[in-house]
Amino acid sequence: MTSTVYSPNSFLSSASECPSRHSTITEPDVFVLPVSSAQQRLWFLDQLDPGNPAYNLPVAVRLIGPLNVTALEKSFQGLIQRHEILRSTLTLQNQQPVQVVHDKRASSAFHLTVLDLRGEPRGDTPKDTDTDPRLQAVLSKAIRQPFDLSSDHLLRGTLIQRHDNEHILLLVMHHIIADDWSMGVLVQELATLYPALAANQPITLPDLPIQYADFAVWQQQQLQSGQLQPQLDYWTQQLADLTPLQLPSARARPNPPSRQGAKQTWTLSPQLTTALRHLSQKTDVTLFMLLLGAFKTLLYRYTGCPDVVVGSPIANRNQPEIQTLIGFFVNTLVLRSHLQPDLTFLNLLSQIRETTLEAYEHQDLPFEKLVEALHPDRSLHQPPLFQVWFALHNAPLPDLNMGPLTLEPLSLQPDTVQFDLSLEVMESPETLTVAIEYDLDLFDAPTIGRWFEHWQTLLTGIVAHPEQPLSELPLLPATEQHQVLVEWNKTQRNYAQVGCFHHLFEQQVKKSPRAIALVFEDQQLTYQDLNQQANQLAHYLQTLGVESGTLVGFCLERSPAMLISLLAILKAGGAYVPLDPSYPVERLRFMLQDSQIEVLVTQQHLAVEPPISTPNVIILERDQAIIAQHSPDNLKTEVTPDHLAYVIYTSGSTGQPKGVMIEHRALMNFTLAATEVYEIEASDRILQFASISFDTAAEEIFPALTQGSTLVLRTEAMLHSFSEFLAACQVAEITVLDLPTAFWQQMVIELTAKRASLPMALRLIIIGGEAVSPQAVADWQQIGAGVRLVNSYGPTETTVVAMVHDLSRDLSHDLQVSSTAPVAIGRPLPNVQSYVLDAAQKPVPIGIPGELYIGGKGLARGYLNRPNLSAERFIRNPVIEVLSDLQVAEGDYLYRTGDRVRYRADGNLEFLGRLDDQVKIRGYRVELGEIEAVLQQHPTVQNAVVMLREDSPGQKRLAAYIVLHQALKPADSLEAFVEK
Ligand code: AMP
Ligand code: MG
C-alpha cells in the first residue's frame, strides 16, 4: 500500500492509488470507504425519515429525433463504470456510515424504465410538456419514488415516449451522490457517449483523475487534522445570535410541514439586465452580490428585520481534479447582513462585498459542521440557520445535439422544497431568468407573483438611484400601488347635506311622532315625548350659557333621562362629555377637571362632586320644575358641522386619559354610514348595551334615532347571566345587538354548551373592540344561522367605527372556517380611507404587515388640550403626494392607529396586533406602561412589568410582576395603590 499525502490544494492520487481503499474479505470486488461530511448529514436525515424523497435530485431533458434506446442504456452503463459514485450504496459500519463502491460489473444491472405515452388518448398529446397532465403525473411519481440508500442504484432513469420522435428522459439521483454541477457533467458525458455508441463506434473518455470517495477521504483528514478550526471559529462568530427571518406567510406553518413546493419563473428585460450588469461593474461587485443585495433589501422591507440571513450554494470545486466528477460537493454559505432604514443601497453593497468575499475564504468548512456547532438540535420542521435561499447560476445547461438527436432541458416543478423561499437567477447573454421556489404550506402562487414584481420594481429603482436609502427604494409596482391606495379606498358617498344629527332626529320626529323611541323597563317614550323633553332641557341649558361648541358633561344612569340629556346638549348647540357613574370617582373627577366643562347634568343620588371650576350643575330631580317651564319646541342654534358634538375620554400613552374631540361632520358621516352598512330601519329594535362613556353607545343611539327605530335600554338584571340576557332580548324583540367582542365570545361558549337558541327577532350582531378569536367565529357557524355577524373596528379617534367586515358572508363562502387564521376587520366605511404604511410611512404591499393609518371624514379634531399629542397621532398624510399624482383628492391628515394589520388579496384588512403595549381588557383601552409607571412610584417597588394574560380562553387578566427593594409590609396594598 502506498501512502499518499492529501493536501487541501491538490488531489495527488488516482483512484487506484487511494490509500484508504480496501476490499472486504467476503466480497473481494467491493470497496468500503468513508463518506463525506455532506453525505453523512443526508444519511442521518434519511435514518430519521427513511425514503423521504425531499433529497431526490431530478433532471429531465426532451429528446427530439430518432432514439436508439439500447445505445442510451449502454451509455448510462458506461457512465456507471466510469464514476464509482454511481455504483455506490451507503451502509453502517462500526457505528459510522460508509460508502460501498460496487464492482464495475454492477453497471449491467442498470436499465431504463421505458413508458410509452404515445397516442393516449390517441393523437391529442399536448405539445406543451407543462400542460400534459399524464406526463406530469408520470414525472411526479418517478421523482417521488424513494431510494433505499443501502441497496438501490442511486441513479434511476425513466424514458417516456410521447411521439415517435419525441422522448422525455428523466434522471433521478439521490442528492447523496450528486449535485447540480454533477447534472451538467452527466449530460455532457452522455452527449459524447451516446452518439458514438449509437453509431457503433468505439469511444473512450479521458480517465478520471480521482473518484468522489477520494475527496471524502481527503475531507475527513482535513477535518480531523484541525485545519478547519479557524474557519469554524470565523463562522461561529459571524453567525452568533441569528434572528430567524419570519416571512409574512399567508398561513401558519403546519406541524408536521408537508414541504410541498411550487416554482414560478420570469425573465428580466434585456434593458434591466444590462443596467444591472453596468451597475455591478461600476460599483465593483459581482452580479451575484448586486442581486443578493436587492433580494436582501426585499426581505428587509417585508419583515422589518435588520438581521437578514440567506443561504447560498458554492460549487466547492476549486481543484481541477474534481471538476469532472459526479458527487455531492456543493457546500452552503450562510450570508448574513445588517440592514438599516437609512443605509444606502451602495453602502449595503460594500457590506455584502466584504461578507461574501470573507465567506469565500472560509468556504471549505462543510455546512453540516457549522450546523453541528451552532444548532445541535436539528429539527426536521424548519431548515437550520436560514430559511431563505439565493443562487445565481451562470452556467445553465446548454442545448445539446447528440447526432441527429436534439436535447432540450425541461423545467420541472419541485415536488418538495427544502427552504421557505428560494430565489434563483439564471444568467444568459441577453437576459436574466428568475425562478422562485416556495413552500406551499406558507405561500400561494399570487403572492409569489406579487413578490417577483416587488423585486423587479426594486431592481429598477436600484439601477436608477443606488444611492437611495433602503427605506426609500420603490417596492410597489404602479398597479398594486393604485389598488391599495386608490381602488380599495373608493368609499366616496355623497350623503345629502343634512347639517347635524339633531336636525335629522327632528325630521324623524315629524315623520313618526308616535313611534316608540325608547323602552326602559316598563317605561316607553315616543319620538314626540323624547323630542319635547329634550327641547325643554335644551332651552334651559341655553339660559345657562350653553352655545355652539360648549362642553356639557352628564353623569346619569342608563335611563330615559340619560338620552334626554344627551339630545338636549346637542340641541342647545353643545358638545356632550359622557361620564359613566359606575366609573371610579377619581376617574370621573379627572375628566371633569381636564375637560373644564361649564355645565354638568346629573342626578341627586349619584353625588359626583364636581370640582369648583364647574360653575353650573343641573340636578335633574331638584331642577325638574324649572326645566318644565321651558318651551317644548325645537331650538334654533348656530351650530354647524364644524362644531364639536362630543368629547370621549380614552386611555393614552401619556399616562393619563385624554379627551377625543369629535365634530358633528364626523358624527354625521358615521351615523349615515352605519345606517347604510347595518341596514337600520324603523322596524328595528336595538339594544343600548354599551356604557355611555364608550363611543359604541353612539353606534347604537344615532342610527336608531334617525331612522325611527326603537332603542331598548339594557337593565342591570340582564347581565346576571347569559340566559337572562337572551330571555330579555327575546321579550324585547331585539333585532340588533351591538356587543363587545369579549362578551359575544362568552355568549358563543354558553350557547354552544347549553344548546340555547338566539332571540327570535334577532337579525344582526355587531361585535368589536378587540381582536375576535377565530375559534369563536368557527363555533358561531353552528349556532348563528340566519343572524348576520359583523366585525367592526375603530379607534375612538376615528369616530366609533372605521372598518367593518361581514363575517357571515365569509362563513357562507367557507372562507373563515379556519380556526387559526386572524379574523379580518374588513374595508373602510363610506368616506373613510385606510392606509397600511411601514416604519418609513411608505405604503406596504398586499400581505405585508404594516401600521394602519386612517383618513377621511371620521377623523377627530384631535385631543382636548393636548396639541403635542394631537400632532403626534394626527399626522399630515404622508402619501398625499402620491395620491395627488394619481389625481385623488384626499384628506390632509391621517390618524396613526398603532395597530398592526395587513391587506388580504381581496382588499380586506386583517388585524395582527398592536405595535405598542396598549391592550384591550373587557373593552377598555389600557396602556400597560401606564400601570408600570404607577407601580414604580411605590416606594418598595424597584421594577415592574405588567402583562395581559389569558390563561383560559376568554378570561383576560392583567398581571403585574414586580421586583421589590424590600419585603412588602402587610399594609402596602399595591392593588389599592394602583387603583387610586
Ligand atoms: P377604542 O378607541 O376603545 O375603540 O379602541 C380602539 C382599539 O381597539 C383599536 O385601535 C384596536 O387596537 C382595538 N380594536 C377595536 N376593534 C377591534 C376589532 N374589531 N378587531 C381588533 N381590534 C380592535
Ligand atoms: Mg372603538
Tab-separated table of N, CA and C in Angstrom, residues 324-379:
chain	number	residue	atom	x	y	z
A	324	THR	N	-14.509	17.389	-12.930
A	324	THR	CA	-15.155	16.466	-13.874
A	324	THR	C	-15.859	15.318	-13.157
A	325	LEU	N	-16.007	15.458	-11.832
A	325	LEU	CA	-16.608	14.353	-11.079
A	325	LEU	C	-18.110	14.548	-10.858
A	326	ILE	N	-18.747	13.382	-10.708
A	326	ILE	CA	-20.122	13.409	-10.234
A	326	ILE	C	-20.054	13.159	-8.729
A	327	GLY	N	-20.854	13.858	-7.939
A	327	GLY	CA	-20.804	13.645	-6.494
A	327	GLY	C	-21.369	14.842	-5.753
A	328	PHE	N	-21.538	14.687	-4.495
A	328	PHE	CA	-22.138	15.731	-3.659
A	328	PHE	C	-21.014	16.597	-3.086
A	329	PHE	N	-20.669	17.630	-3.840
A	329	PHE	CA	-19.604	18.538	-3.417
A	329	PHE	C	-20.157	19.842	-2.875
A	330	VAL	N	-21.303	20.247	-3.436
A	330	VAL	CA	-21.786	21.618	-3.202
A	330	VAL	C	-21.836	21.903	-1.698
A	331	ASN	N	-21.399	23.091	-1.341
A	331	ASN	CA	-21.436	23.499	0.058
A	331	ASN	C	-22.368	24.699	0.179
A	332	THR	N	-22.779	25.002	1.401
A	332	THR	CA	-23.708	26.105	1.615
A	332	THR	C	-23.009	27.213	2.373
A	333	LEU	N	-23.135	28.414	1.856
A	333	LEU	CA	-22.600	29.572	2.584
A	333	LEU	C	-23.768	30.290	3.248
A	334	VAL	N	-23.556	30.715	4.455
A	334	VAL	CA	-24.614	31.439	5.164
A	334	VAL	C	-24.209	32.912	5.153
A	335	LEU	N	-24.973	33.695	4.414
A	335	LEU	CA	-24.582	35.091	4.200
A	335	LEU	C	-25.476	36.003	5.024
A	336	ARG	N	-24.861	36.670	5.965
A	336	ARG	CA	-25.621	37.490	6.907
A	336	ARG	C	-25.348	38.969	6.645
A	337	SER	N	-26.391	39.782	6.690
A	337	SER	CA	-26.197	41.232	6.526
A	337	SER	C	-26.984	41.985	7.572
A	338	HIS	N	-26.516	43.175	7.848
A	338	HIS	CA	-27.185	44.044	8.810
A	338	HIS	C	-27.741	45.239	8.055
A	339	LEU	N	-29.058	45.345	8.058
A	339	LEU	CA	-29.694	46.398	7.270
A	339	LEU	C	-30.340	47.432	8.188
A	340	GLN	N	-30.398	48.648	7.696
A	340	GLN	CA	-30.971	49.770	8.447
A	340	GLN	C	-31.776	50.605	7.473
A	341	PRO	N	-32.804	51.288	7.959
A	341	PRO	CA	-33.619	52.070	7.016
A	341	PRO	C	-32.810	53.133	6.272
A	342	ASP	N	-31.850	53.767	6.968
A	342	ASP	CA	-31.141	54.859	6.291
A	342	ASP	C	-29.836	54.415	5.631
A	343	LEU	N	-29.556	53.128	5.660
A	343	LEU	CA	-28.390	52.625	4.936
A	343	LEU	C	-28.653	52.794	3.441
A	344	THR	N	-27.692	53.340	2.703
A	344	THR	CA	-27.947	53.452	1.264
A	344	THR	C	-27.683	52.103	0.619
A	345	PHE	N	-28.269	51.911	-0.545
A	345	PHE	CA	-28.053	50.632	-1.211
A	345	PHE	C	-26.572	50.447	-1.527
A	346	LEU	N	-25.894	51.534	-1.896
A	346	LEU	CA	-24.458	51.431	-2.205
A	346	LEU	C	-23.672	50.950	-0.991
A	347	ASN	N	-24.038	51.468	0.177
A	347	ASN	CA	-23.347	51.011	1.390
A	347	ASN	C	-23.663	49.559	1.701
A	348	LEU	N	-24.884	49.175	1.439
A	348	LEU	CA	-25.224	47.765	1.640
A	348	LEU	C	-24.359	46.899	0.721
A	349	LEU	N	-24.183	47.372	-0.514
A	349	LEU	CA	-23.377	46.602	-1.463
A	349	LEU	C	-21.947	46.398	-0.955
A	350	SER	N	-21.364	47.461	-0.398
A	350	SER	CA	-19.986	47.303	0.105
A	350	SER	C	-19.955	46.281	1.225
A	351	GLN	N	-20.990	46.355	2.078
A	351	GLN	CA	-21.046	45.393	3.181
A	351	GLN	C	-21.152	43.967	2.636
A	352	ILE	N	-21.987	43.816	1.606
A	352	ILE	CA	-22.192	42.474	1.047
A	352	ILE	C	-20.923	41.981	0.354
A	353	ARG	N	-20.244	42.913	-0.312
A	353	ARG	CA	-18.993	42.510	-0.969
A	353	ARG	C	-18.041	41.914	0.078
A	354	GLU	N	-17.931	42.636	1.188
A	354	GLU	CA	-16.999	42.196	2.223
A	354	GLU	C	-17.393	40.833	2.806
A	355	THR	N	-18.653	40.701	3.196
A	355	THR	CA	-19.070	39.415	3.803
A	355	THR	C	-18.974	38.275	2.803
A	356	THR	N	-19.306	38.545	1.555
A	356	THR	CA	-19.266	37.449	0.580
A	356	THR	C	-17.819	37.001	0.352
A	357	LEU	N	-16.922	37.968	0.215
A	357	LEU	CA	-15.522	37.592	-0.016
A	357	LEU	C	-14.975	36.817	1.180
A	358	GLU	N	-15.329	37.264	2.365
A	358	GLU	CA	-14.900	36.525	3.560
A	358	GLU	C	-15.478	35.116	3.560
A	359	ALA	N	-16.740	35.017	3.158
A	359	ALA	CA	-17.379	33.695	3.113
A	359	ALA	C	-16.631	32.786	2.135
A	360	TYR	N	-16.231	33.350	0.992
A	360	TYR	CA	-15.480	32.531	0.019
A	360	TYR	C	-14.169	32.037	0.630
A	361	GLU	N	-13.544	32.907	1.418
A	361	GLU	CA	-12.273	32.494	2.038
A	361	GLU	C	-12.485	31.385	3.053
A	362	HIS	N	-13.686	31.290	3.569
A	362	HIS	CA	-13.959	30.278	4.592
A	362	HIS	C	-14.942	29.235	4.077
A	363	GLN	N	-14.858	28.944	2.796
A	363	GLN	CA	-15.875	28.091	2.181
A	363	GLN	C	-15.628	26.600	2.379
A	364	ASP	N	-14.456	26.209	2.875
A	364	ASP	CA	-14.171	24.773	2.964
A	364	ASP	C	-14.870	24.088	4.118
A	365	LEU	N	-15.264	24.860	5.101
A	365	LEU	CA	-15.899	24.206	6.253
A	365	LEU	C	-17.256	23.668	5.817
A	366	PRO	N	-17.457	22.353	5.903
A	366	PRO	CA	-18.753	21.823	5.464
A	366	PRO	C	-19.882	22.421	6.309
A	367	PHE	N	-20.940	22.780	5.603
A	367	PHE	CA	-22.087	23.424	6.247
A	367	PHE	C	-22.572	22.628	7.451
A	368	GLU	N	-22.571	21.293	7.303
A	368	GLU	CA	-23.118	20.475	8.400
A	368	GLU	C	-22.279	20.580	9.665
A	369	LYS	N	-20.987	20.868	9.493
A	369	LYS	CA	-20.134	21.053	10.683
A	369	LYS	C	-20.562	22.330	11.404
A	370	LEU	N	-20.922	23.306	10.606
A	370	LEU	CA	-21.374	24.572	11.167
A	370	LEU	C	-22.712	24.383	11.893
A	371	VAL	N	-23.599	23.635	11.259
A	371	VAL	CA	-24.901	23.373	11.883
A	371	VAL	C	-24.688	22.662	13.218
A	372	GLU	N	-23.767	21.692	13.189
A	372	GLU	CA	-23.469	20.953	14.413
A	372	GLU	C	-23.000	21.909	15.501
A	373	ALA	N	-22.144	22.839	15.104
A	373	ALA	CA	-21.561	23.736	16.097
A	373	ALA	C	-22.586	24.742	16.636
A	374	LEU	N	-23.487	25.186	15.739
A	374	LEU	CA	-24.393	26.259	16.155
A	374	LEU	C	-25.763	25.757	16.594
A	375	HIS	N	-26.148	24.613	16.155
A	375	HIS	CA	-27.544	24.177	16.289
A	375	HIS	C	-27.617	22.698	16.553
A	376	PRO	N	-27.190	22.235	17.675
A	376	PRO	CA	-27.150	20.786	17.852
A	376	PRO	C	-28.526	20.129	17.694
A	377	ASP	N	-29.582	20.881	17.995
A	377	ASP	CA	-30.911	20.312	17.890
A	377	ASP	C	-31.431	20.483	16.468
A	378	ARG	N	-31.304	19.427	15.680
A	378	ARG	CA	-31.727	19.546	14.282
A	378	ARG	C	-33.190	19.200	14.160
A	379	SER	N	-33.969	20.193	13.824
A	379	SER	CA	-35.389	19.931	13.684
A	379	SER	C	-35.686	19.637	12.229
